Coordinates of C-alpha atoms in Angstrom, one line a residue:
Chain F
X1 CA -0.1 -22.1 -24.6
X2 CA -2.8 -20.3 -22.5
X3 CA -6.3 -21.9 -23.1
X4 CA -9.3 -20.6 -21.5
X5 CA -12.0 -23.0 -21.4
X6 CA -15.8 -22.7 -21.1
X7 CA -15.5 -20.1 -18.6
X8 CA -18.6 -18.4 -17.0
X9 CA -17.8 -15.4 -15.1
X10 CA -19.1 -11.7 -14.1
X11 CA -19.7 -9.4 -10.9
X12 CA -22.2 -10.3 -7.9
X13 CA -25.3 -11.4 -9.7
X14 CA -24.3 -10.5 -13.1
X15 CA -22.7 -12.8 -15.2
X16 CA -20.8 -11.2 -18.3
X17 CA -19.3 -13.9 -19.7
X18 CA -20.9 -17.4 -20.9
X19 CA -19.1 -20.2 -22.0
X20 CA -16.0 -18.6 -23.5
X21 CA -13.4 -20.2 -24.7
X22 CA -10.0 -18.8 -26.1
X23 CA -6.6 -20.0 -26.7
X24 CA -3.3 -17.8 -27.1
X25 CA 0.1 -19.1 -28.4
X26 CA 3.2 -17.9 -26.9
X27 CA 4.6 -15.8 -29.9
X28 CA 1.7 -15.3 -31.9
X29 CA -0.6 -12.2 -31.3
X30 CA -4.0 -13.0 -30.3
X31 CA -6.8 -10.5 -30.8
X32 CA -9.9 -10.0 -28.8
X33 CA -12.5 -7.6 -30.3
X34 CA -16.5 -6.7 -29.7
X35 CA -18.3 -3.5 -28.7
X36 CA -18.1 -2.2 -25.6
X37 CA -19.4 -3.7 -22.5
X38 CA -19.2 -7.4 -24.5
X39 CA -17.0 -8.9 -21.7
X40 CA -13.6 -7.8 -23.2
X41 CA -11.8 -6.5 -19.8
X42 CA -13.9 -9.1 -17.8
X43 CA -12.2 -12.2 -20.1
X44 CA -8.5 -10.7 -19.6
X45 CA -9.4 -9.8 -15.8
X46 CA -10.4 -13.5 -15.6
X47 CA -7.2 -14.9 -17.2
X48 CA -5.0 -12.5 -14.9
X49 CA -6.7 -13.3 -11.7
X50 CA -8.6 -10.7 -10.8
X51 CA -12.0 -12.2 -11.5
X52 CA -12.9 -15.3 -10.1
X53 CA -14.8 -17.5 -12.6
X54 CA -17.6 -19.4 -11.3
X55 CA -16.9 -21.9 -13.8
X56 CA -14.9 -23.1 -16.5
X57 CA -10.5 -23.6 -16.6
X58 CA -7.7 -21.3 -17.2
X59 CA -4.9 -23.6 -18.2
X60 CA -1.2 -22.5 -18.7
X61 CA 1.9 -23.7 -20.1
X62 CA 0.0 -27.2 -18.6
X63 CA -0.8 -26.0 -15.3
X64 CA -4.5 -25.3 -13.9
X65 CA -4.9 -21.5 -13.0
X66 CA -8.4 -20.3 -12.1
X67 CA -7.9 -20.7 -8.6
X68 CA -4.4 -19.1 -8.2
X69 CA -3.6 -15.6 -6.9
X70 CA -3.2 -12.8 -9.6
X71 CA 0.5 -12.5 -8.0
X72 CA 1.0 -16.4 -8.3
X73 CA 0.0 -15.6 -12.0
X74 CA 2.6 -12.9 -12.5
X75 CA 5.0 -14.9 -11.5
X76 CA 4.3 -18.2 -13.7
X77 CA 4.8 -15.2 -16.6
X78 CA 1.3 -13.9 -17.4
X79 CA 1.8 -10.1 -17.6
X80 CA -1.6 -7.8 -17.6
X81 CA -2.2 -4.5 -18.5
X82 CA -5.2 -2.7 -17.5
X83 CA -7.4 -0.8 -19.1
X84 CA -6.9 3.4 -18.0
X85 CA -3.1 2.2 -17.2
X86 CA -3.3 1.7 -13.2
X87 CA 0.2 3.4 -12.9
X88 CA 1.4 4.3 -9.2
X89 CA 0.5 7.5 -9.4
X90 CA 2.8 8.6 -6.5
X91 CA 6.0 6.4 -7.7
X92 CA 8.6 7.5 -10.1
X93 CA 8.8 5.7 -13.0
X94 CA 11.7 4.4 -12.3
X95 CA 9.7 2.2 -9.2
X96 CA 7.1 1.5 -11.1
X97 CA 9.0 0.0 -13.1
X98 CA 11.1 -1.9 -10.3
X99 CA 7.7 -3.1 -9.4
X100 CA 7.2 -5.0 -12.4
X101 CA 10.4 -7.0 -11.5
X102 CA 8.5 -8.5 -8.8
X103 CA 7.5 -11.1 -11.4
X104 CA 10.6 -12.2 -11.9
X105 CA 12.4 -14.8 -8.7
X106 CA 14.9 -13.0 -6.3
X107 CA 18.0 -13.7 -8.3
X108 CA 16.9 -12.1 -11.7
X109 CA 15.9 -8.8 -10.8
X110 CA 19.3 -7.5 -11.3
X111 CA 17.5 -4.1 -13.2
X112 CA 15.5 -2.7 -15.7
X113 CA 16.5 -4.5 -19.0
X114 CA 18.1 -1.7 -21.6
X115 CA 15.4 -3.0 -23.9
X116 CA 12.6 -1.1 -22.3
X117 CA 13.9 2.2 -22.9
X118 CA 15.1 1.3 -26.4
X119 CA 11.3 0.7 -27.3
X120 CA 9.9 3.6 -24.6
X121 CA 13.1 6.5 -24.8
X122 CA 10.6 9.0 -23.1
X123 CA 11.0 6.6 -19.8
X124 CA 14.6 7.5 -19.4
X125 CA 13.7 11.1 -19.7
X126 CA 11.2 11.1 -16.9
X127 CA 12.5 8.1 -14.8
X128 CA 12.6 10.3 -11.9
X129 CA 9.2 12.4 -12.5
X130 CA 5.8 11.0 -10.8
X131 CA 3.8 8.5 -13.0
X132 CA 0.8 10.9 -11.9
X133 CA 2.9 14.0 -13.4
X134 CA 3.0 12.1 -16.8
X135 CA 0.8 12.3 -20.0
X136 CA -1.5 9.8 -21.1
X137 CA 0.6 8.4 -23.4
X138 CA 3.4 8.3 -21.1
X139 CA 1.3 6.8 -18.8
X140 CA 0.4 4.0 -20.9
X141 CA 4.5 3.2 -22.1
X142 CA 5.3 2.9 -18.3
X143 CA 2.3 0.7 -18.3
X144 CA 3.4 -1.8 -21.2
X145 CA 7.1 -1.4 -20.1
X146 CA 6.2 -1.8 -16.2
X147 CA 5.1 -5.6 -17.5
X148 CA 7.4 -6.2 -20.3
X149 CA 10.6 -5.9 -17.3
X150 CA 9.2 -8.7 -15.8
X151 CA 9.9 -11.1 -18.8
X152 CA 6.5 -12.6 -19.1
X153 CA 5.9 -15.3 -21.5
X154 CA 1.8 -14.1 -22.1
X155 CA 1.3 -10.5 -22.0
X156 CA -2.2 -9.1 -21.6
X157 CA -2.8 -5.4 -23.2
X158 CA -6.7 -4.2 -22.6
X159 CA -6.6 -1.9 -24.9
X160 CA -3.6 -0.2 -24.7
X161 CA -4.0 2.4 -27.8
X162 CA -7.4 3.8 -26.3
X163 CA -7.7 7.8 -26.1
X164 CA -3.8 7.9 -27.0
X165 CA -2.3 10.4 -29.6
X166 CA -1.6 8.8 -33.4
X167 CA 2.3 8.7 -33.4
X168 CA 1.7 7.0 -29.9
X169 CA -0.3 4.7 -31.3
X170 CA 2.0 4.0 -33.9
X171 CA 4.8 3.0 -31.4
X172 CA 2.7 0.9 -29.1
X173 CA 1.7 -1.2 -32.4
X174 CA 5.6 -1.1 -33.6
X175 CA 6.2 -2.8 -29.9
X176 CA 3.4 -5.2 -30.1
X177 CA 4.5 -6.3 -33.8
X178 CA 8.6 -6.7 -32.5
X179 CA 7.5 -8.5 -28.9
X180 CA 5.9 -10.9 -31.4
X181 CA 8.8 -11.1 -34.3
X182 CA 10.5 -11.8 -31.4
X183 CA 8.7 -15.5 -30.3
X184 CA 9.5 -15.1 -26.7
X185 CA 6.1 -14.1 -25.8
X186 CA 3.0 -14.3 -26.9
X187 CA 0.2 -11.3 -26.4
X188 CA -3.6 -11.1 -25.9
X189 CA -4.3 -7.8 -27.4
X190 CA -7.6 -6.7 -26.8
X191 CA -9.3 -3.9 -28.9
X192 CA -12.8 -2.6 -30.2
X193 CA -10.8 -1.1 -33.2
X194 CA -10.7 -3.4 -36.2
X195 CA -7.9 -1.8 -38.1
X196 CA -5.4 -1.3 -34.8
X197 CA -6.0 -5.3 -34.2
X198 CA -5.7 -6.8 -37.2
X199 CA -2.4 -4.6 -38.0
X200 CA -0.9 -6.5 -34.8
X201 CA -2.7 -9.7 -34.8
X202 CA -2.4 -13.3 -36.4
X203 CA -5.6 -15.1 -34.4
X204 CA -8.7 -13.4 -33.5
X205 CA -12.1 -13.5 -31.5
X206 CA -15.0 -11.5 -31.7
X207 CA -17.2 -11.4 -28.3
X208 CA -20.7 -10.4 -28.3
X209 CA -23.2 -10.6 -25.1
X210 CA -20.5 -12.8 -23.5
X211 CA -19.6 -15.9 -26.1
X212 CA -17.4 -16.0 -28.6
X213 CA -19.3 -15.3 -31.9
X214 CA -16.5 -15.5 -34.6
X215 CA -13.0 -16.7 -34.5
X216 CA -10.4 -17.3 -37.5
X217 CA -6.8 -16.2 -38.7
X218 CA -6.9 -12.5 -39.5
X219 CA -5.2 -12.9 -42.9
X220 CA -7.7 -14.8 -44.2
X221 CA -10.7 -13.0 -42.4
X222 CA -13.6 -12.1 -44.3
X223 CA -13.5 -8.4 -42.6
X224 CA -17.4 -8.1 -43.8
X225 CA -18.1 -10.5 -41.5
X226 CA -16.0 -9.7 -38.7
X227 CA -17.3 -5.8 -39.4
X228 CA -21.2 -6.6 -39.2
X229 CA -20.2 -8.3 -35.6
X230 CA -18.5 -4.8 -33.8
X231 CA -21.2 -2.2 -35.9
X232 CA -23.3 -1.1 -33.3
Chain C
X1 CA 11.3 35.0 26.7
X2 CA 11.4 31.6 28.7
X3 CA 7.8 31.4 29.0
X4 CA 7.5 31.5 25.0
X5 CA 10.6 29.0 24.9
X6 CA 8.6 26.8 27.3
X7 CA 5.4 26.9 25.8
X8 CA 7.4 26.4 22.3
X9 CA 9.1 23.5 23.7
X10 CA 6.0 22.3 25.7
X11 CA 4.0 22.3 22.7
X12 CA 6.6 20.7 20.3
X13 CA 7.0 18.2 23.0
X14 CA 3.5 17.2 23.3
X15 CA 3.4 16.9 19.6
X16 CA 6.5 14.4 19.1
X17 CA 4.3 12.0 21.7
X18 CA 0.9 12.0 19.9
X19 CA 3.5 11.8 16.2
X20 CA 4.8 8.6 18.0
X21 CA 1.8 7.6 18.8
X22 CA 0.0 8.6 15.6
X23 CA 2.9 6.9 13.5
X24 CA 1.9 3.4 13.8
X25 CA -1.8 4.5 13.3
X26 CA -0.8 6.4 10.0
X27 CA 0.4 3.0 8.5
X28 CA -2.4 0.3 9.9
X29 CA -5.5 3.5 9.6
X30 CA -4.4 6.0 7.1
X31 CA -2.6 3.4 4.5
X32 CA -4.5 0.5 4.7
X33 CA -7.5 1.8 6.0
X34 CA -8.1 -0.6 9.1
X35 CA -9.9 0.7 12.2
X36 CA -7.8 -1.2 14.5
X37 CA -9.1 -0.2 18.3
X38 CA -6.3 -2.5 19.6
X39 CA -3.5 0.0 18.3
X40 CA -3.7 1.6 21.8
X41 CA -2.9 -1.2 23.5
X42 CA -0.1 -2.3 21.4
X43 CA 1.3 0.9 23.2
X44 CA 0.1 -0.8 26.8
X45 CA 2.2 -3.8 25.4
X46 CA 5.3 -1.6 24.8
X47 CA 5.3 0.3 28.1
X48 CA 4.7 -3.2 30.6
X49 CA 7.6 -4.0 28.3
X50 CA 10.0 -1.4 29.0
X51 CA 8.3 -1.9 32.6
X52 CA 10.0 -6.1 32.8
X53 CA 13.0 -5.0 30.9
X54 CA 13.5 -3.0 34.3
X55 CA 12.1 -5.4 36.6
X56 CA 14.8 -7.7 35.0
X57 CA 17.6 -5.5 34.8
X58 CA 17.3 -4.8 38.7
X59 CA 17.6 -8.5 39.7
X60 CA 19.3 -9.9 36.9
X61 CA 22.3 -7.5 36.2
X62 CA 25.2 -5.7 37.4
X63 CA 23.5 -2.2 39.1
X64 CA 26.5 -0.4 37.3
X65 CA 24.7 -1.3 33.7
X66 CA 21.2 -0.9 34.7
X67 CA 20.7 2.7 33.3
X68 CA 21.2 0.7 30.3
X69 CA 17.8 -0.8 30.9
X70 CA 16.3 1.6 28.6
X71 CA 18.7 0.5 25.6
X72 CA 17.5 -2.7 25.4
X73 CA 13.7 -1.6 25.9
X74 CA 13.0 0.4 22.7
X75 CA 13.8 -2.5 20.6
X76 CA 12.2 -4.8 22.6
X77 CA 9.0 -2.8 23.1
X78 CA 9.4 -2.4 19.0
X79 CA 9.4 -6.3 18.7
X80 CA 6.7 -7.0 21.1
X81 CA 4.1 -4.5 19.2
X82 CA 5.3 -5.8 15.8
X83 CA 4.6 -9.6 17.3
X84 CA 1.2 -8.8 18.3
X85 CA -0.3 -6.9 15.6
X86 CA 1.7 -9.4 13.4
X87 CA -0.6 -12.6 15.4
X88 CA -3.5 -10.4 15.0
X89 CA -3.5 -9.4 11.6
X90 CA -3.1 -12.8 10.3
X91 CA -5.9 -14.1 13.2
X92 CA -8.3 -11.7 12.5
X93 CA -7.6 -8.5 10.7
X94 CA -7.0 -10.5 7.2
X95 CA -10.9 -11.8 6.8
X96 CA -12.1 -7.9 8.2
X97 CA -10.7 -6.2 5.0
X98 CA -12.8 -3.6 3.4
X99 CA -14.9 -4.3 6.4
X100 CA -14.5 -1.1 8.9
X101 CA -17.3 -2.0 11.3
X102 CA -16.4 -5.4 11.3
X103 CA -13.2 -4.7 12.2
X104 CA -13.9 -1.7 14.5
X105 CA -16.1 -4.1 17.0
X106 CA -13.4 -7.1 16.4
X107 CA -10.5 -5.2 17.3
X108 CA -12.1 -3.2 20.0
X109 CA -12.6 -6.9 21.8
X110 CA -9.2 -7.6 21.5
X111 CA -8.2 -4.3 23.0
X112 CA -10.4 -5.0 26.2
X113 CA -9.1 -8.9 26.2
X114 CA -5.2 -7.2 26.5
X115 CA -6.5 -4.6 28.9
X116 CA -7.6 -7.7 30.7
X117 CA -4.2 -9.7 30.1
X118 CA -2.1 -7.4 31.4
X119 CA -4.6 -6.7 34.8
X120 CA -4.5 -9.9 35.6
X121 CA -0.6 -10.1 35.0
X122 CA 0.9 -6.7 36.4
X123 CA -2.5 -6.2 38.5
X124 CA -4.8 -3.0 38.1
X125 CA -3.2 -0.4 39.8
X126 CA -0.6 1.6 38.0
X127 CA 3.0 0.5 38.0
X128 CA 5.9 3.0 38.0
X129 CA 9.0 2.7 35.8
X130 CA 12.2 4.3 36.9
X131 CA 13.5 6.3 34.3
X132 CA 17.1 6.3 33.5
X133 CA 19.1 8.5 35.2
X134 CA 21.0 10.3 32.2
X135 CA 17.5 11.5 31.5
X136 CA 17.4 13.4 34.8
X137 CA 17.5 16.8 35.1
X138 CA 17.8 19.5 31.9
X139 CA 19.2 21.7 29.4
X140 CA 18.6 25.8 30.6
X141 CA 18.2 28.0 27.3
X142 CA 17.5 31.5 28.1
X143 CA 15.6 30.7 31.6
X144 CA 13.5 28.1 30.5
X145 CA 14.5 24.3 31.4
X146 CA 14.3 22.0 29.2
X147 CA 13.6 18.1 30.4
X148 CA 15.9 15.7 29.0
X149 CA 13.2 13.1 29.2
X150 CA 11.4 15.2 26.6
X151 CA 14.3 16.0 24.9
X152 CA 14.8 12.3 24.4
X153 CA 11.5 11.6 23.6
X154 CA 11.8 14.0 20.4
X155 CA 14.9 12.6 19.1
X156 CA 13.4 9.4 19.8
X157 CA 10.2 10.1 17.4
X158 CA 12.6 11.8 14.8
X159 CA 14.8 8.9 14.6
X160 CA 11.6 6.9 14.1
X161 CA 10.0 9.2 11.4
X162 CA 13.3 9.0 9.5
X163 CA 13.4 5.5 9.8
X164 CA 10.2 5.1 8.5
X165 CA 10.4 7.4 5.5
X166 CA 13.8 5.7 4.4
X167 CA 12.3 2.3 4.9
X168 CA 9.1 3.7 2.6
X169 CA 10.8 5.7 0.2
X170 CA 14.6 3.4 -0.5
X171 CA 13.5 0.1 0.1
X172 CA 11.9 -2.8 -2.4
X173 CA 9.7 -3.3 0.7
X174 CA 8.7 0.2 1.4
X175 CA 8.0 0.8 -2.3
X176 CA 6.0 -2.7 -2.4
X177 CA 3.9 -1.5 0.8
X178 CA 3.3 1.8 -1.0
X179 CA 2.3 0.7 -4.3
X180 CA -0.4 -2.1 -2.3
X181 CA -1.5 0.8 -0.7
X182 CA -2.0 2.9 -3.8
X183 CA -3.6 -0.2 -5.8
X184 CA -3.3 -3.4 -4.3
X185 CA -5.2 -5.5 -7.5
X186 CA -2.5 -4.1 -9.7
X187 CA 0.3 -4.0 -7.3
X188 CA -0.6 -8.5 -7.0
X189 CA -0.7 -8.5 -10.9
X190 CA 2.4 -7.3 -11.2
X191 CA 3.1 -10.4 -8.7
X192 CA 4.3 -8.1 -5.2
X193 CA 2.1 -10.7 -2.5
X194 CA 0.1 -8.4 -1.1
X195 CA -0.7 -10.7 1.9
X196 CA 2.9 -10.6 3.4
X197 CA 3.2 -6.5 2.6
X198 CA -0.3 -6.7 4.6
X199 CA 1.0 -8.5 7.8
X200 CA 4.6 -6.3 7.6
X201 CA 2.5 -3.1 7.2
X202 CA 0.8 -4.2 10.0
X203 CA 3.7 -5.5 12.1
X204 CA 5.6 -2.2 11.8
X205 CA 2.6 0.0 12.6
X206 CA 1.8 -2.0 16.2
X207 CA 5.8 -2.1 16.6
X208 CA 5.8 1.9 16.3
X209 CA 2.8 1.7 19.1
X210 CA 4.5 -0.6 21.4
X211 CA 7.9 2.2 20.7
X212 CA 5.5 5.1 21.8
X213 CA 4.2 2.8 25.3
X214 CA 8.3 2.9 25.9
X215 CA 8.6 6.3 25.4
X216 CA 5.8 7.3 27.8
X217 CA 7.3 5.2 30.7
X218 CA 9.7 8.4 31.3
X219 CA 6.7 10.4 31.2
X220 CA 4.8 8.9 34.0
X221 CA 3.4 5.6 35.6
X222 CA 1.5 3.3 33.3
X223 CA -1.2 1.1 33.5
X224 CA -3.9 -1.1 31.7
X225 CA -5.7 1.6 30.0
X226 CA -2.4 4.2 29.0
X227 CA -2.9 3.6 25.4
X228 CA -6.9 4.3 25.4
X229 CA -5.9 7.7 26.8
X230 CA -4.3 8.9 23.5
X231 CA -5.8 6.6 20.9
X232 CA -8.4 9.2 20.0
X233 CA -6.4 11.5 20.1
X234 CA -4.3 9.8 17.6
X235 CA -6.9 8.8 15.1
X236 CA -7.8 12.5 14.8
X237 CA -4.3 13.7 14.1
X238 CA -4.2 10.8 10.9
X239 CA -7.5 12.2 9.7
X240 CA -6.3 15.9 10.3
X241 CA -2.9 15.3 8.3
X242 CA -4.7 13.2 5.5
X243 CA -6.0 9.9 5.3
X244 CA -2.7 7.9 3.5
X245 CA -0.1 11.2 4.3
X246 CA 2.8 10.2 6.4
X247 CA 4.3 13.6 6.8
X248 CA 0.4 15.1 7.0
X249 CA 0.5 13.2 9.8
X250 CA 3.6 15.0 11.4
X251 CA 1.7 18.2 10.4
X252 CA -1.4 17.1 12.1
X253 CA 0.4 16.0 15.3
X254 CA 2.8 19.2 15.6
X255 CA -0.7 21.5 15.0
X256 CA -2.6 19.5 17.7
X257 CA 0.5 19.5 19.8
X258 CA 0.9 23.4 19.9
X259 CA -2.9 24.1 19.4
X260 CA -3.2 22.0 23.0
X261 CA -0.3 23.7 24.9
X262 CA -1.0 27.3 24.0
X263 CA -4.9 26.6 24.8
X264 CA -3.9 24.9 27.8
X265 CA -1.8 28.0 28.8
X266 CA -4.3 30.3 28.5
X267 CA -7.9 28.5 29.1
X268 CA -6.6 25.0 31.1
X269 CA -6.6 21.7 30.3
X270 CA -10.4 21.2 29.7
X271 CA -11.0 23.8 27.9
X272 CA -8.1 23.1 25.9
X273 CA -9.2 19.9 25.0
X274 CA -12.5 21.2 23.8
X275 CA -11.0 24.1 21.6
X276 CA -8.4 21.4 20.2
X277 CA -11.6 19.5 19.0
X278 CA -13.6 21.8 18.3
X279 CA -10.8 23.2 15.5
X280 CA -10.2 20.4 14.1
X281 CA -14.1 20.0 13.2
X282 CA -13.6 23.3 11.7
X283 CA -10.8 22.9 9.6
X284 CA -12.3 19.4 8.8
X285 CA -15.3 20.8 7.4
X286 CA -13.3 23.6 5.2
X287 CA -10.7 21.2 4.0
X288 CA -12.3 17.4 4.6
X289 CA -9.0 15.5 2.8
X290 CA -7.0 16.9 5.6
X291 CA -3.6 18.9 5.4
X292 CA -1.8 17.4 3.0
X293 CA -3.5 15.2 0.1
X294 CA -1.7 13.5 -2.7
X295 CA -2.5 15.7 -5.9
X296 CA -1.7 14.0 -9.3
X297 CA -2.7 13.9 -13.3
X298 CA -3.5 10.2 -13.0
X299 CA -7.0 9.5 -14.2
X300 CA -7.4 8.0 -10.4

């Protein structure tokens, strides 16, 4: 269980989220929705490390994170993956996806799990190609599949269908719905499209100016509701 | 023909010494962007090394072996550098990140503190290391002689270059060290520790220096200030091959190499200075990424 509790965070001077708190179940897919520039990235940055909270607890699988190192995160199994992708442009995909081994302790990276390129087959076609010489959608499969080799317990998608071709779509929300068929790992899915979440998702939150404005199961949502929050 | 040769081989020459030199400074300057003004010092530290190895080898072993002196140097020299930019990377460098003129001023301290170490140690007048006698003398190709000492001194900088890019490009820590490079936040999300690729980045690149402060012990004597002679020298050939490009780097040191020799040949050594700087001011303004820059579809 990840829970993130009243956390108050932002950048310098300005503070984007207030009071925020949000748990996630390992095995269960947990949606995070709003408008843009609600504190969507900021909230997943701050449960992977990468933004400090000034206050507030990030607590997982019972241990106290908020002070930790983003890399001490990876490694207790909380996988993240950024908004625009963040692939080593430079790297084949092949070591980018080594990279996300590093997660993993010495004596379990014995290679990329078979898995990953039963879910991403276009991966095995350009293992030795530049993750800069790929498409965006390519971009983004390396992206999910760079953190899926890791065997995270938690993984973290910002939202991974954004600017992406349909049938691309379509496969990253096949992925999302077998990771979580599969109970081994729970994912925080964040999106500003309704329909793409709540195809994925069994829990949602809806952020607006930084708090958590609505929460609930999505199969019983009243989608008027949760639609009047994310019109703009 | 063997003035071409010579000038060919002069110029090739000088480049494989400012590469060595420039090496080190690729890694600490041009990937991880620190201004480090003790980098020419680490090449001090590498030459008083190779300078004690000697000293030692002439009281302490068998004058049969001591041509051997040199053997055990390069390593050494390596280890030394790589010690001291390890000690000052964790001291001081790892609070100055993403803080150049911080840095600049810090490091530029510690540079005069080790010129002032190793004056009061080896004393300030220049000290002369014997170099081995195998690298006496020279190879003749078409009338033009060819040092051995120079000779050396390129295979020396290949076998480092080759090194390095095997080290970078087939390792898990070369491919760590580039991907913190590239994008340390992600490369730590993904859970590679970016602090220890950091200090081994840094380690390497001041090892590389104190191999280069070796290699100019054949050249000539050496003294408190050798590495402040070529360190700006250096910095311009990073920035010249492109800020993060290894092999622009060997581009940028072969150009200044030969630019320098064939100026020097016909203007002197002055002159030849100037024209070296003043094209690379040029080129800088046409082209201000440098030689080679990394070109991809990433939405960098």
């Amino acid at each position: 269980m990840l829970t993130v509790e009243s956390i108050r965070a932002g950048y310098d001077e300005s503070v984007v989220l207030n009071d925020v708190s949000i748990q996630a179940e390992v095995g269960k897919v947990t949606a995070v929705l709003g408008r843009n520039g609600v504190g969507k990235s900021t909230l997943i940055k701050t449960i992977a490390g990468l933004v400090k909270p000034s206050a507030g607890s990030v607590e997982w699988m019972g241990d106290k994170m908020e002070k930790k190192a983003p890399e001490l995160r990876a490694r207790s199994g909380i996988a993240y993956v950024p908004q625009g992708r963040e692939i080593f442009p430079s790297l084949t995909v092949e070591e980018n996806l080594l990279l996300g081994l590093e997660a993993l302790p010495k004596k379990e990276r014995t290679g990329i799990p078979k898995q990953v390129f039963e879910w991403f087959p276009v991966l095995l076609e350009m293992m030795h190609r530049k993750g800069g010489d790929l498409s965006g959608g390519q971009q983004q499969q390396l992206a999910i599949a760079r953190a899926i080799v890791g065997k995270p317990k938690m993984l973290l998608l910002d939202e991974p269908m954004e600017g992406i071709q349909p049938s691309i779509v379509q496969l990253i929300q096949d992925v999302i719905i077998e990771i979580a068929a599969s109970q081994e790992m729970g994912i925080i899915l964040v999106e500003h499209s309704l329909d793409l979440a709540f195809a994925c998702a069994d829990y949602y939150y809806i952020l607006d100016h930084g708090t958590i404005v609505s929460e609930g199961v999505t199969n019983v949502a009243h989608m008027d509701m949760v639609k009047r929050h994310l019109v703009v | 023909m063997a003035v071409v040769i010579t000038q060919l081989f002069n110029g090739i020459s000088l480049g494989s010494i400012l590469l060595l030199i420039a090496l080190g400074l690729a890694i600490t300057f041009g990937l991880m962007n620190v201004i480090n003004m003790a980098h020419g010092e680490f090449i001090m530290a590498g030459a008083y090394t190779t300078y004690v190895v000697q000293q030692a080898f002439s009281h302490y072993v068998p004058a049969a072996l001591f041509n051997y002196y040199y053997i055990v140097a390069i390593p050494l020299s390596f280890l030394i550098g790589a010690l001291l930019g390890f000690v000052l990377e964790k001291t001081l460098i790892r609070f100055l990140y993403h803080r150049p003129l911080d840095s600049l001023l810090a490091t530029w301290g510690v540079s005069l503190i080790l010129q002032q170490v190793a004056r009061s140690i080896f004393g300030a007048p220049n000290v002369a290391v014997t170099a081995p006698a195998w690298l006496d003398s020279g190879l003749t190709i078409a009338g033009a002689v060819l040092p051995y000492k120079r000779l050396f001194i390129i295979a020396l900088v290949t076998i480092c270059m080759v090194t390095l890019y095997l080290y970078l490009d087939k390792t898990a820590a070369g491919r760590k060290m580039r991907a913190v490079t590239m994008n340390r936040s992600m490369a730590s999300s993904l859970g590679v520790s970016t602090k220890k690729v950091d200090a081994t980045a840094f380690a390497i690149g001041s090892g590389l220096a104190g191999i280069a402060g070796c290699a100019l012990t054949v050249l000539g004597p050496i003294g408190s200030t050798i590495g402040t002679y070529y360190i700006v020298d250096a910095f311009m050939i990073v920035i010249l091959g492109g800020i993060g490009s290894l092999i622009g780097t060997v581009f940028g040191a072969l150009s200044v190499g030969m630019l320098g020799t064939v100026a020097e040949f016909w203007s002197g050594a002055s002159m030849a200075k100037v024209i070296v700087f003043v094209a690379i001011i040029a080129f800088l303004q046409f082209k201000p990424a440098g030689l080679l820059s990394a070109r991809t579809r990433s939405l960098e």
